[in-house]
Short mmCIF file of C-alpha atoms in Angstrom, two decimals:
data_model
loop_
_atom_site.label_atom_id
_atom_site.label_comp_id
_atom_site.label_asym_id
_atom_site.label_seq_id
_atom_site.Cartn_x
_atom_site.Cartn_y
_atom_site.Cartn_z
CA ALA Z 90 19.80 -0.19 -9.10
CA PRO Z 91 20.49 -3.85 -8.51
CA ALA Z 92 18.32 -5.73 -6.06
CA PRO Z 93 19.86 -6.17 -2.61
CA ASP Z 94 21.14 -9.57 -1.56
CA VAL Z 95 19.12 -9.25 1.62
CA LEU Z 96 16.70 -6.72 3.02
CA PHE Z 97 16.22 -6.49 6.77
CA VAL Z 98 13.16 -4.88 8.29
CA LEU Z 99 13.48 -4.12 11.98
CA ASP Z 100 9.85 -4.45 12.98
CA LEU Z 101 8.44 -2.62 15.95
CA PRO Z 102 4.73 -2.27 16.66
CA PRO Z 103 3.63 1.34 16.04
CA GLU Z 104 2.61 1.81 19.66
CA ALA Z 105 6.10 0.84 20.84
CA SER Z 106 7.64 3.09 18.18
CA LEU Z 107 5.64 6.06 19.38
CA GLU Z 108 6.60 5.32 22.97
CA ARG Z 109 10.29 5.36 21.98
CA VAL Z 110 9.85 8.66 20.15
CA ARG Z 111 8.17 10.24 23.16
CA SER Z 112 10.74 8.83 25.60
CA ARG Z 113 13.56 10.66 23.83
CA GLY Z 114 11.61 13.91 24.03
CA ALA Z 115 11.15 14.14 20.30
CA SER Z 116 7.94 15.34 18.80
CA ASP Z 117 7.21 15.39 15.13
CA ASP Z 118 4.11 15.78 13.00
CA PHE Z 119 5.20 12.76 10.97
CA GLU Z 120 5.55 10.40 13.92
CA THR Z 121 1.90 9.85 14.69
CA LEU Z 122 0.42 6.47 15.45
CA GLU Z 123 -1.40 6.42 12.12
CA SER Z 124 1.68 7.38 10.08
CA LEU Z 125 3.78 4.78 11.89
CA ARG Z 126 1.15 2.16 11.10
CA ARG Z 127 1.25 3.08 7.39
CA VAL Z 128 5.04 3.03 7.26
CA ARG Z 129 5.14 -0.36 8.98
CA GLU Z 130 2.63 -1.74 6.50
CA VAL Z 131 4.76 -0.55 3.58
CA PHE Z 132 7.95 -2.09 4.93
CA LEU Z 133 6.28 -5.37 5.83
CA GLY Z 134 4.94 -5.50 2.28
CA PHE Z 135 8.41 -5.62 0.70
CA GLU Z 136 9.09 -8.85 -1.12
CA GLY Z 137 11.95 -11.04 0.08
CA LYS Z 138 12.44 -9.20 3.35
CA GLN Z 139 13.88 -10.67 6.53
CA VAL Z 140 11.90 -9.40 9.49
CA ILE Z 141 13.66 -8.93 12.81
CA ASP Z 142 11.68 -8.15 15.95
CA ALA Z 143 12.98 -4.75 17.06
CA ARG Z 144 11.69 -5.31 20.59
CA ARG Z 145 14.68 -7.59 21.08
CA SER Z 146 18.00 -6.38 22.43
CA PRO Z 147 20.57 -5.00 19.98
CA ALA Z 148 22.71 -8.11 20.51
CA GLU Z 149 19.75 -10.40 19.75
CA MET Z 150 18.90 -8.43 16.61
CA LEU Z 151 22.51 -8.61 15.45
CA GLU Z 152 22.53 -12.36 16.00
CA ALA Z 153 19.28 -12.76 14.04
CA ALA Z 154 20.75 -10.76 11.15
CA TRP Z 155 23.99 -12.72 11.27
CA GLN Z 156 22.07 -16.00 11.03
CA VAL Z 157 20.78 -14.78 7.65
CA VAL Z 158 24.00 -13.16 6.41
CA ALA Z 159 26.57 -15.79 7.39
CA PRO Z 160 25.32 -18.56 5.08
CA ARG Z 161 25.08 -16.11 2.18
CA LEU Z 162 28.63 -14.95 2.73
CA SER Z 163 30.01 -18.47 2.93
CA SER Z 164 28.26 -19.42 -0.34
CA LYS Z 165 29.57 -16.29 -2.14
CA PHE Z 166 33.05 -16.47 -0.67
CA PRO Z 167 33.93 -20.12 -0.07
CA ARG Z 168 37.18 -20.81 1.73
#
């Protein structure tokens, strides 16, 4: 598979992730604090990633992503 043009990682501290899981009433053997820590470590280890703080509002996260995507689009598809 070809490498992606951009890779976004929406980063949320494991404690906050677990709190979100519990707040929606979901319970899962996979979603433990330790497993969430390991998964976060894997994703933050990806090369060339763009990390977005997932504690921000959806609109703020979208804006952060757009700030990365917009220049790439304009260079690939000049007017």
